[in-house]
Coordinates of C-alpha atoms and ligand atoms in Angstrom, one line a residue:
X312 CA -63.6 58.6 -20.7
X313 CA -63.7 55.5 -18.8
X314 CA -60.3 53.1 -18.4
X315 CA -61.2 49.7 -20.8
X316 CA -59.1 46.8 -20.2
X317 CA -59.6 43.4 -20.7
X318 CA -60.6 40.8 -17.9
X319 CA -59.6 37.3 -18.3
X320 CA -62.6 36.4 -16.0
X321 CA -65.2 37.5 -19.2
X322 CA -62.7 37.5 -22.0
X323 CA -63.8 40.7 -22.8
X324 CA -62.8 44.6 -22.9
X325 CA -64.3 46.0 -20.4
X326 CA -65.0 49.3 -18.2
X327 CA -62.3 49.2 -15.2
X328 CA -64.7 50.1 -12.0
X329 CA -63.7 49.4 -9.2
X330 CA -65.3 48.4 -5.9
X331 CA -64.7 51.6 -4.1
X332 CA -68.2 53.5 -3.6
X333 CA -66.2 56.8 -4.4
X334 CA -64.5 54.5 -7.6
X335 CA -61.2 56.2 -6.6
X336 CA -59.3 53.6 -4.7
X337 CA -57.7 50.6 -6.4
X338 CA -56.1 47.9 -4.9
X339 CA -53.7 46.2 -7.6
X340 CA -51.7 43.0 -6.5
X341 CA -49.2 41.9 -9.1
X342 CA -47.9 38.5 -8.3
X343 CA -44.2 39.3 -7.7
X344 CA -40.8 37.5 -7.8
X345 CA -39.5 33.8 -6.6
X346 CA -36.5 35.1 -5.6
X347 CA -34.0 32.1 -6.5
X348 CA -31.8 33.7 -9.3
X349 CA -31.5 36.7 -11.4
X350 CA -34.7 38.1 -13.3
X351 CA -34.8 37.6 -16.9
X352 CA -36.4 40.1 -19.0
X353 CA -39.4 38.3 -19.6
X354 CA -40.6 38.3 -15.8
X355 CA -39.4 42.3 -16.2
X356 CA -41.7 42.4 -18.9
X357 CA -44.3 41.6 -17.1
X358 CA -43.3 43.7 -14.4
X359 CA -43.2 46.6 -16.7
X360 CA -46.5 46.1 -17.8
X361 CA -47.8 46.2 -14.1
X362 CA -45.9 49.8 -13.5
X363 CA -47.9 51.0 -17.0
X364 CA -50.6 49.4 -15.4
X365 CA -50.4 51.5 -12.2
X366 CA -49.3 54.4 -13.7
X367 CA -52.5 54.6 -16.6
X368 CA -54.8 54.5 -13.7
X369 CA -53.2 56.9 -11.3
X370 CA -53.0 59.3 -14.6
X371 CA -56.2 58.4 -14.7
X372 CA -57.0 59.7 -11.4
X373 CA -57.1 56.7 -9.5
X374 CA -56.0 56.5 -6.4
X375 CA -53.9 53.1 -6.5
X376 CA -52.2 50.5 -3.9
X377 CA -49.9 48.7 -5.2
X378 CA -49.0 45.6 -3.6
X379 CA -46.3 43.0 -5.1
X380 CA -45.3 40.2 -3.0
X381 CA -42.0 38.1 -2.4
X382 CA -42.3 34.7 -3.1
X383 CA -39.1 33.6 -1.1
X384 CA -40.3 30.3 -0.4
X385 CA -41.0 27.4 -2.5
X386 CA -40.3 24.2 -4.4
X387 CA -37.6 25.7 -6.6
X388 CA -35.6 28.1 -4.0
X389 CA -36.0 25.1 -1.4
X390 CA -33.5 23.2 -3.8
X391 CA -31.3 26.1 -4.6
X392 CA -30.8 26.3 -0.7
X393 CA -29.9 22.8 -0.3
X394 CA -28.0 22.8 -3.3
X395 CA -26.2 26.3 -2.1
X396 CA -26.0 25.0 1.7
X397 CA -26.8 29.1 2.8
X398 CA -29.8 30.4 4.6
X399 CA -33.2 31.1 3.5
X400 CA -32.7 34.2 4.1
X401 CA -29.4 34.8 2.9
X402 CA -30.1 33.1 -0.6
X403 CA -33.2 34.6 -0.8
X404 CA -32.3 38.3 0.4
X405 CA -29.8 38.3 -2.4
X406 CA -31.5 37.8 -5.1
X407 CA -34.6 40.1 -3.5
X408 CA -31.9 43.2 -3.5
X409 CA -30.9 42.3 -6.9
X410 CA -34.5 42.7 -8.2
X411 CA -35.4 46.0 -6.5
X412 CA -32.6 47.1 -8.2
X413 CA -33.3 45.8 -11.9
X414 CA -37.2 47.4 -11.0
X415 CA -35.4 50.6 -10.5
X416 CA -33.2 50.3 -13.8
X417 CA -35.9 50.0 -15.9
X418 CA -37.7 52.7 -14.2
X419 CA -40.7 51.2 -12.3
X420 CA -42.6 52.9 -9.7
X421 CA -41.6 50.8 -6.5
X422 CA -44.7 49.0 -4.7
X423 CA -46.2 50.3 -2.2
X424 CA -46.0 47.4 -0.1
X425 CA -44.0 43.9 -0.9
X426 CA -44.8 41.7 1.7
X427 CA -42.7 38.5 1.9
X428 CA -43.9 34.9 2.1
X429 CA -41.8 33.9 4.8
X430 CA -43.3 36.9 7.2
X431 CA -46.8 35.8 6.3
X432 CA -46.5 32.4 7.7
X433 CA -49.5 32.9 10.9
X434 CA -51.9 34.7 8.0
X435 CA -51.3 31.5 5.9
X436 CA -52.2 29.0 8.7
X437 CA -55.2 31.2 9.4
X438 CA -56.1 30.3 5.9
X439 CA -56.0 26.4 6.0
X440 CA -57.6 26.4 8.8
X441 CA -60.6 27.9 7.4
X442 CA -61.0 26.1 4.7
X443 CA -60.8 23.1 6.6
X444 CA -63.5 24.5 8.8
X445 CA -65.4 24.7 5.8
X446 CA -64.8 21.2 4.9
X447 CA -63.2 22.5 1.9
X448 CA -59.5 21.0 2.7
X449 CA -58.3 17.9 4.3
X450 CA -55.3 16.2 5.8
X451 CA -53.4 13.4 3.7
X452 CA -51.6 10.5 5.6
X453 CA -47.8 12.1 4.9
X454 CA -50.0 15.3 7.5
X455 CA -49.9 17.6 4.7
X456 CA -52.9 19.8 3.9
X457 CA -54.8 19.1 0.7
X458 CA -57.4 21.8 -1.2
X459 CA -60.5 19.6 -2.2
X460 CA -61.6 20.0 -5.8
X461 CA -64.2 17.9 -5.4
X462 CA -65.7 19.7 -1.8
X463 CA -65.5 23.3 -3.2
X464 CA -67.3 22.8 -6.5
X465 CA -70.0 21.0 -4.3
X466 CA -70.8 24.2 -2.4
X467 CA -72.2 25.5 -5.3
X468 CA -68.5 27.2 -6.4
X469 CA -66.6 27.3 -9.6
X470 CA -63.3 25.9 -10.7
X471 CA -62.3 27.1 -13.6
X472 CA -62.6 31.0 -13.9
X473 CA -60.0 31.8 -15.5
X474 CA -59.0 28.6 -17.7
X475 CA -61.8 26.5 -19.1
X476 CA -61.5 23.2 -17.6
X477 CA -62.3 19.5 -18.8
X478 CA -63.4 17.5 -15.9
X479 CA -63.9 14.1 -17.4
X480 CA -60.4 12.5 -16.8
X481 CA -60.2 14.0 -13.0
X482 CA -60.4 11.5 -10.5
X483 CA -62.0 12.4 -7.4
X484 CA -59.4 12.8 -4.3
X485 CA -56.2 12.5 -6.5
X486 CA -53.4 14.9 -5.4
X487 CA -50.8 17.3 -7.0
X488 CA -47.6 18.2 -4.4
X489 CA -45.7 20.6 -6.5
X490 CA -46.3 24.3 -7.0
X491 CA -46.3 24.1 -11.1
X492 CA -48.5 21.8 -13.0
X493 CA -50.4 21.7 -16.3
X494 CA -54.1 22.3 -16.7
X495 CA -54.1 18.2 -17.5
X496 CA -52.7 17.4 -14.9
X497 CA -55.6 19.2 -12.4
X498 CA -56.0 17.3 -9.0
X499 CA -56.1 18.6 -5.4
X500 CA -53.2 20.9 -5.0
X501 CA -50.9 21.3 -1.7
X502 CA -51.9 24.1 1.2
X503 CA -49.6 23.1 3.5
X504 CA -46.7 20.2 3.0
X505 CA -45.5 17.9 5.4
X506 CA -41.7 18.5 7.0
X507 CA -39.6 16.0 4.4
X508 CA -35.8 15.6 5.4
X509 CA -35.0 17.3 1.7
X510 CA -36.6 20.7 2.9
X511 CA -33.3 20.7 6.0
X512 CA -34.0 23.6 8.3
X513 CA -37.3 25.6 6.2
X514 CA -40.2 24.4 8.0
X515 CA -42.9 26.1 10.5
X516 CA -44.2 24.7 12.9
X517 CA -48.2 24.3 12.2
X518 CA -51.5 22.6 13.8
X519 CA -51.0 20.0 11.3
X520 CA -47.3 19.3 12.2
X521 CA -44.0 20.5 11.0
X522 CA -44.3 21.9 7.0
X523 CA -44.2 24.9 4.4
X524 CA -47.2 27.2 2.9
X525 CA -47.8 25.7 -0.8
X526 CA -46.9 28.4 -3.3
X527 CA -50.7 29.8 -4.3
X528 CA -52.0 29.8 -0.4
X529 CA -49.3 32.3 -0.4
X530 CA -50.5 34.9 -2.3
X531 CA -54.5 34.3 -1.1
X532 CA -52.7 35.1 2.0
X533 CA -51.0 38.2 1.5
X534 CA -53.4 40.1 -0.9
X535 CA -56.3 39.9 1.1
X536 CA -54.3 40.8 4.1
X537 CA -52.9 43.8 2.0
X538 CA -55.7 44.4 0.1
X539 CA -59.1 43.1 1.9
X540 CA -61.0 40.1 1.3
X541 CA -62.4 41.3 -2.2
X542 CA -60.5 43.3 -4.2
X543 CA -60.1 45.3 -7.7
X544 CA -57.0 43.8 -9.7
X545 CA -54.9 41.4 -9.8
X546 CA -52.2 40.8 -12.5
X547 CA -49.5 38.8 -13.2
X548 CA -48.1 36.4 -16.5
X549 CA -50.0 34.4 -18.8
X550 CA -48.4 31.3 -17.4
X551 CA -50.2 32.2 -13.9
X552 CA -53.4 32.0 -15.0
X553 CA -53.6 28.3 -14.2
X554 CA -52.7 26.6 -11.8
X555 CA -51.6 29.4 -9.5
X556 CA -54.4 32.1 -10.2
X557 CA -57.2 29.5 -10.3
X558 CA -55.8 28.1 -7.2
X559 CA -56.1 31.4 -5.5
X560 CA -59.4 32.4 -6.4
X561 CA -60.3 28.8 -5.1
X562 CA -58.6 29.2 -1.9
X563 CA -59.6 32.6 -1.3
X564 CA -63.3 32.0 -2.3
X565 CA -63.5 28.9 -0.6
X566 CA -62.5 30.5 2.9
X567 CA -64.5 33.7 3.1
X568 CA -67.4 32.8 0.7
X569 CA -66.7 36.0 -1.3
X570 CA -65.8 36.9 -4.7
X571 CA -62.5 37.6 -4.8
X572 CA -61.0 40.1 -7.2
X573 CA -63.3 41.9 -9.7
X574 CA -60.6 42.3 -12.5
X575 CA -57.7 39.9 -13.6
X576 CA -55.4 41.0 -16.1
X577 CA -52.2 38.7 -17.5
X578 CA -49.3 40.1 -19.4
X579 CA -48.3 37.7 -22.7
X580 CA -44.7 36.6 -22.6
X581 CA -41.7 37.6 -24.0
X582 CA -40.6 34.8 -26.5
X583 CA -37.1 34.2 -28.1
X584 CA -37.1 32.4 -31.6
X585 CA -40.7 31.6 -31.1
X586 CA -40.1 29.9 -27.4
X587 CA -41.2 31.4 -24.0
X588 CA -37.8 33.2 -22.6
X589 CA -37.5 30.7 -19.8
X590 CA -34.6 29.6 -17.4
X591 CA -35.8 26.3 -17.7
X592 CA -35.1 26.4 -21.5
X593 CA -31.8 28.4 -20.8
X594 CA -32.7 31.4 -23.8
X595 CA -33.3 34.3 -21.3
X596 CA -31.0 37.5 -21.0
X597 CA -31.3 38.9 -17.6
X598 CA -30.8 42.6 -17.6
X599 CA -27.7 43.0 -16.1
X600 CA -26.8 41.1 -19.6
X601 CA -28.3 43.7 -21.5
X602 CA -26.3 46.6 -19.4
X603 CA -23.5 44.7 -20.6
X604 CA -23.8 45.1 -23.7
X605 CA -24.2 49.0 -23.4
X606 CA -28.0 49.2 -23.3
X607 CA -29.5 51.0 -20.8
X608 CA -32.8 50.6 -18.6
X609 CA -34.6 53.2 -20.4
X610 CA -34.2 51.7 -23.7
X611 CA -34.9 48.0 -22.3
X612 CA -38.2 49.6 -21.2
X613 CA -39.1 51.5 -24.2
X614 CA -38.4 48.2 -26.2
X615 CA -41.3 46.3 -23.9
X616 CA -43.6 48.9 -23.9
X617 CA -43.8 49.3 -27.8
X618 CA -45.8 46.0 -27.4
X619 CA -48.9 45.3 -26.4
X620 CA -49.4 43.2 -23.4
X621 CA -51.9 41.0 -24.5
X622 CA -49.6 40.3 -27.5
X623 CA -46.7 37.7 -27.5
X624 CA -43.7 39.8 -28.4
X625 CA -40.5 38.0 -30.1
X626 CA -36.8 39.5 -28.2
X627 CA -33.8 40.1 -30.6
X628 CA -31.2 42.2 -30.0
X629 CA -32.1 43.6 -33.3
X630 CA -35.4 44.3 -31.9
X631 CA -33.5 45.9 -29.2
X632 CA -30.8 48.2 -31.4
X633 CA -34.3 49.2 -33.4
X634 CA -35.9 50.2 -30.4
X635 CA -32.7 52.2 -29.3
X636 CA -32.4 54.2 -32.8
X637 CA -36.3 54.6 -32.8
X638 CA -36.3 56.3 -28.8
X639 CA -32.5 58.3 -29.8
X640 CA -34.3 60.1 -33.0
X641 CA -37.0 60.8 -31.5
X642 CA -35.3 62.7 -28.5
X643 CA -32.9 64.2 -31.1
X644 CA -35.7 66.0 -32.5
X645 CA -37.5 66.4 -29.5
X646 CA -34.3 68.5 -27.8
X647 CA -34.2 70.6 -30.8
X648 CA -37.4 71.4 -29.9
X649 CA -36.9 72.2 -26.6
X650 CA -33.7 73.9 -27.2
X651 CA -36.3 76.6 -29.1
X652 CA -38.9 76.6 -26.3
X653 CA -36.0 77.3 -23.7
X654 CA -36.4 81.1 -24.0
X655 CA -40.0 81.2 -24.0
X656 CA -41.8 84.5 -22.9
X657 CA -45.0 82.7 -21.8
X658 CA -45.6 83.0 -18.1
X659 CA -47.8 80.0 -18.6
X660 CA -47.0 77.4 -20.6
X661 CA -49.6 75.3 -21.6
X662 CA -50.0 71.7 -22.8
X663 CA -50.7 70.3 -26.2
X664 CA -54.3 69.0 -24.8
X665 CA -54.9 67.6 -28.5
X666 CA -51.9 65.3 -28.1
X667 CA -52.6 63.9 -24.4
X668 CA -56.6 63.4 -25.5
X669 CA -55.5 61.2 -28.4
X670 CA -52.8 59.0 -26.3
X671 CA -55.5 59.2 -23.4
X672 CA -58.2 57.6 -25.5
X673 CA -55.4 55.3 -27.0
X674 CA -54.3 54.1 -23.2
X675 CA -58.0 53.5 -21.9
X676 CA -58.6 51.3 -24.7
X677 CA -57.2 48.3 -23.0
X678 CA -53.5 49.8 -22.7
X679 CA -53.1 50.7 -26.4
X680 CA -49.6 51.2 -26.3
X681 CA -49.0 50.9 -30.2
X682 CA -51.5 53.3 -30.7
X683 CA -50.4 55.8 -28.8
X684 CA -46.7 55.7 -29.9
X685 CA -48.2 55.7 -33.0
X686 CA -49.6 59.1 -32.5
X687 CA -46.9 60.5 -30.9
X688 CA -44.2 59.8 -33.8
X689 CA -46.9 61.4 -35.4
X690 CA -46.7 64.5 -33.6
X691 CA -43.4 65.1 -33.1
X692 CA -42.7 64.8 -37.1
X693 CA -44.9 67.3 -37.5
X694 CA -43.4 69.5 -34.5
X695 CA -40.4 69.3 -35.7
X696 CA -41.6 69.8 -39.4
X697 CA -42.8 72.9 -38.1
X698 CA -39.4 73.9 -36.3
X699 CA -37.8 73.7 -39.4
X700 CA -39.6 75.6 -41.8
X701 CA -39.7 78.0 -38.7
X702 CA -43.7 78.0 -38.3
X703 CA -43.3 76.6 -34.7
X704 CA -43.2 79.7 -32.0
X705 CA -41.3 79.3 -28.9
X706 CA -44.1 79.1 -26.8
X707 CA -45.5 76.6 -28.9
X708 CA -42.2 74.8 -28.6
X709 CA -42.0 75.0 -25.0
X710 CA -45.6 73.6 -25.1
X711 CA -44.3 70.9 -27.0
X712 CA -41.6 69.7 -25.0
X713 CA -43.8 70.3 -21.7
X714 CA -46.5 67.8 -23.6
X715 CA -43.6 64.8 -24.1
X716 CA -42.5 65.3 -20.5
X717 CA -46.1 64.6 -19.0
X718 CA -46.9 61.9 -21.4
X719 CA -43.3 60.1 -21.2
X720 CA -42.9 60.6 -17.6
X721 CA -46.3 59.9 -16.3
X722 CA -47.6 57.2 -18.5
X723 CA -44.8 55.6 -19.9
X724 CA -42.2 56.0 -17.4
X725 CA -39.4 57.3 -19.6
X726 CA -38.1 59.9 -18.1
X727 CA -37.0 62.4 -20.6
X728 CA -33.2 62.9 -21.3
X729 CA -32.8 66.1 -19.8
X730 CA -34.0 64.8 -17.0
X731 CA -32.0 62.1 -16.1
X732 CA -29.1 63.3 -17.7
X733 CA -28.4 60.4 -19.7
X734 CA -25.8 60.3 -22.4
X735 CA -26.5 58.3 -25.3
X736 CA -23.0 55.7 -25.6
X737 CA -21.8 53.6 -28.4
X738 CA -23.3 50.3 -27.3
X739 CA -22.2 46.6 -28.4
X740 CA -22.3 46.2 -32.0
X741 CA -24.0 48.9 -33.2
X742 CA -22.8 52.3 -34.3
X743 CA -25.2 53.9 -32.3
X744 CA -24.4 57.5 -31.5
X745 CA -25.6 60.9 -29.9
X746 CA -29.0 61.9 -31.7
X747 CA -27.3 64.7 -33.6
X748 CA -25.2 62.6 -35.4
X749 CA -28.3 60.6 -36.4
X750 CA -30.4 63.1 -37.8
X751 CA -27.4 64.1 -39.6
X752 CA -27.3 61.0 -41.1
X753 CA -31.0 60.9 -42.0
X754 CA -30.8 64.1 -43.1
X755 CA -28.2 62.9 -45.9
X756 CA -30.1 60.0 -46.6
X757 CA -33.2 62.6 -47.1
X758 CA -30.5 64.5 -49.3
X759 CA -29.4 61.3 -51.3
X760 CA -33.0 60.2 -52.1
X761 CA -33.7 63.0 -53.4
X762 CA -30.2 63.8 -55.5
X763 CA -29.5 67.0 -53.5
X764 CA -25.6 65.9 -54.2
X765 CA -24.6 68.9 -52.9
X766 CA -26.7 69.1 -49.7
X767 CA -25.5 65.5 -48.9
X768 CA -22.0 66.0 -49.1
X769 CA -22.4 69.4 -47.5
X770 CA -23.4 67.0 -44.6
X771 CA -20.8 64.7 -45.1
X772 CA -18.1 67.5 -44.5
X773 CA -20.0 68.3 -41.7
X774 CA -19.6 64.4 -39.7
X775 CA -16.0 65.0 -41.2
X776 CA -15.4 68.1 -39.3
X777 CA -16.6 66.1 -36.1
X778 CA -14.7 63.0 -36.5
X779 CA -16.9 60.8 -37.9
X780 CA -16.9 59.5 -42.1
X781 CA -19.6 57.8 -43.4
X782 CA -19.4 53.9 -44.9
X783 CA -22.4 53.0 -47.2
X784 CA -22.9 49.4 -46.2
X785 CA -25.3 47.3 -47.7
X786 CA -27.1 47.4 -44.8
X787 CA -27.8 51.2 -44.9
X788 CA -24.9 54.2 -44.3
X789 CA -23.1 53.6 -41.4
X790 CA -20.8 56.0 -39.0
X791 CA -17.6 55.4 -38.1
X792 CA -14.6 57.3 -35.6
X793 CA -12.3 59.1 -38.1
Ligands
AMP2012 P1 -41.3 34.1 -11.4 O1 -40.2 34.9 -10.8 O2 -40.9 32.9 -12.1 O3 -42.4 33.8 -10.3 O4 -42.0 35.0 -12.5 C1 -42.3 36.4 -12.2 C2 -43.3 36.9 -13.3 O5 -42.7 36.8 -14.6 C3 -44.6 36.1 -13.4 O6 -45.7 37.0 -13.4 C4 -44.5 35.3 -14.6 O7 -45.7 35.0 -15.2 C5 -43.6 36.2 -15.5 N1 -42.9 35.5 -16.6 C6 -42.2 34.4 -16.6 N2 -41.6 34.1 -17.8 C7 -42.1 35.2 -18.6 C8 -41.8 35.5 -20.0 N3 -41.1 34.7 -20.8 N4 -42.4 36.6 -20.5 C9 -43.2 37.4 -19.7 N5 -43.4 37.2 -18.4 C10 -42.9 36.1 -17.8
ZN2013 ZN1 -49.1 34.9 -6.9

């Protein structure tokens, strides 16, 4: 069954092939971090999506090389640094560590390689100077370097692959210096800017004088030299489409005449109350905030992957407690199934290959995330259906339990319980509690609903006997510590 996913270069679905003659290897470059404060969970969101990215094709037997870059210098971190009065590297190597290590919470496979802007500074003048070679760039009077709108579309290339572009109000030879502009707002963007007194100490010397890389010759830069001069993917978030991932297909095309990545794929954003979750609007939560609050990676994770990418997805902390409950049952009753496996005579275990087919076809379907969850609640209601009216053998069970780890682990990236060892804590406001206790509790509600009086306080004496008394809230039963 071939991988699908959509290409924002043809708006459509469409098979994932990629240029490899043997179609095994993929290069994938995921525009990383600007390292210049914390993460918010939005950019982890789409960070996320690029690790279920990665790890759908590498189930899918892909061979994958997965580059993410540093962006450690640009407009933004230049005025944190001034503001801050540290180092470049020191302000920059801070927040870098802090990021790896928020990756790592939230369970993402690391990159392979994460070159850094900084380091890339002779592959970026390379760059410029071929597409001034090519006529394609020019100098302005301040001696910065200027990417010519109006040079490239005359040799016969396009602007505008990604975003569709009006070209009416553009006048020829007008200039854009920052890194972040709207699509109205098109002009000649920066390659290369000029030394000014406000950038203090972070400048390179250059053939065009004193200066900094722009931020989208960067990443032309680094993912051809990681990746080659054409290559298979390239993802990042919506908000990159335009200007920076027009700006690099621009650049990179304009230099070496090639096409430069066969598949683009952008991950929607995470919104709060409607709004992008932004620093810029001040309504993001890093994750460190979430930690605080006594969630843990793996439930931050499971939250953004019940989404689908291509779908803007609304943050609450609701949302969040939901998604915590939802992932706690569903490992209560998936232990209980393993717990019957654990004895299980089998030599060979085998998989549930019914199961992994449906999430498979699910996955290659663009990265059909609510599908498969969909199926697997499925399955493991009727698994443990099954264990209860004790029709589920043990090999069967251990089959079970085997299925879940290969499909949590290797697609998803949530590492089964057992696994990590994880304990399930009472987090900020919310009675949340150790997955026995919970199906307990839905197992009274099951008794309530249908007046089995007697089985539901049989069940009540039972959270009694462990400490815990039940409070029917209008919000739904609630436990509480005796
Ligand atoms: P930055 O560190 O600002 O360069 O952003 C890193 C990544 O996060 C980029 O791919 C952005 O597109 C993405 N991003 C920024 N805000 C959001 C959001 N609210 N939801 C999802 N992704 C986001
Ligand atoms: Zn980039």
């Amino acid at each position: 069954m071939p991988v699908r996913l959509f290409n924002t270069l043809t708006r459509t679905v469409e098979d994932f092939v990629p240029l490899d003659p043997a179609g095994k290897k993929v290069g994938l470059y995921c525009c990383g971090p600007t390292v210049y404060d914390f993460a918010h969970i939005g950019n982890i969101r789409t960070f996320v999506f690029a690790d279920l990215t990665r790890r759908w094709l590498e189930f899918s037997g892909f061979d994958v090389q997965h580059v993410m870059n540093i962006t450690d210098v640009e407009d933004k971190i230049i005025r944190k640094v001034r503001e801050t009065g540290q180092s470049l590297a020191e302000f920059t190597g801070k927040y870098e560590g802090e990021f790896f290590k928020d990756l790592e919470t939230v369970h993402c496979l690391r990159p392979h390689q994460s070159p850094r802007a900084t380091e890339h500074i002779p592959e970026i003048i390379a760059l410029i100077a071929r597409l001034l070679e090519r006529g394609i760039a020019y100098q302005a009077a301040d001696g910065s370097i200027y990417f010519s709108i109006e040079k490239y579309r005359g040799c016969g290339c396009k602007y505008g692959q990604l975003v569709n572009l009006n070209f009416d109000g553009m006048r020829v030879g007008e200039r854009v210096a920052s890194d972040e502009y709207e699509k109205e707002s098109m002009a000649d963007f920066a390659l290369w800017k000029a030394r000014v007194p406000e950038d203090g100490v972070v400048f390179w010397p250059s053939p065009w004088g004193d200066g900094r890389p722009g931020w989208h010759i960067e990443c032309s830069a680094m993912s051809m030299k990681a990746l080659g001069e054409s290559f298979d993917l390239h993802l990042g978030g919506e908000d990159l489409a335009f200007p920076h991932h027009e700006d690099e297909i621009a650049q990179s095309e304009g230099a070496t005449g090639k096409p430069f990545v066969k598949h683009w794929m952008h991950g929607y954003h995470l919104l709060v109350e409607g709004r992008k979750m932004s620093k810029s609007l001040g309504n993001y939560f890093t994750l460190r905030d979430l930690l605080a609050k006594g969630f843990t990676g793996r439930e931050v994770r499971f939250l953004l992957l019940s989404a689908h990418y291509r779908e803007q997805f609304n943050f609450t902390l609701e949302g969040l407690i939901a998604a915590k409950t939802a992932l706690s049952r569903l490992e209560q009753r998936l232990s209980e199934v393993r717990n019957h496996g654990a004895n299980a005579q089998s030599k060979s275990v085998s998989l549930n290959d019914s199961l992994i087919a449906q999430v498979s076809a699910a996955m290659s379907d663009d990265l059909n995330v609510s599908e498969a969850w969909g199926r697997i609640f499925q399955w493991v209601t009727q698994t443990s259906q099954k264990l209860k009216s004790n029709e589920l053998s043990e090999d069967d069970a251990a089959a079970a339990w085997r299925t879940w780890t290969k499909i949590a682990q290797g697609i998803f990236g949530i590492v089964p319980l057992q696994a990590v060892g994880a304990s399930l804590t009472v987090s900020w406001n919310v009675e949340a509690h150790p997955p026995e206790l919970l199906a307990l509790l839905e197992d009274r509600q099951a008794a309530r609903k249908a007046k089995d009086f007697k089985r539901s306080d049989a069940i009540r004496d039972e959270l009694k006997a462990k400490g815990w008394i039940i409070e029917d809230t209008t919000k739904g039963p609630r436990l509480k510590k005796t």
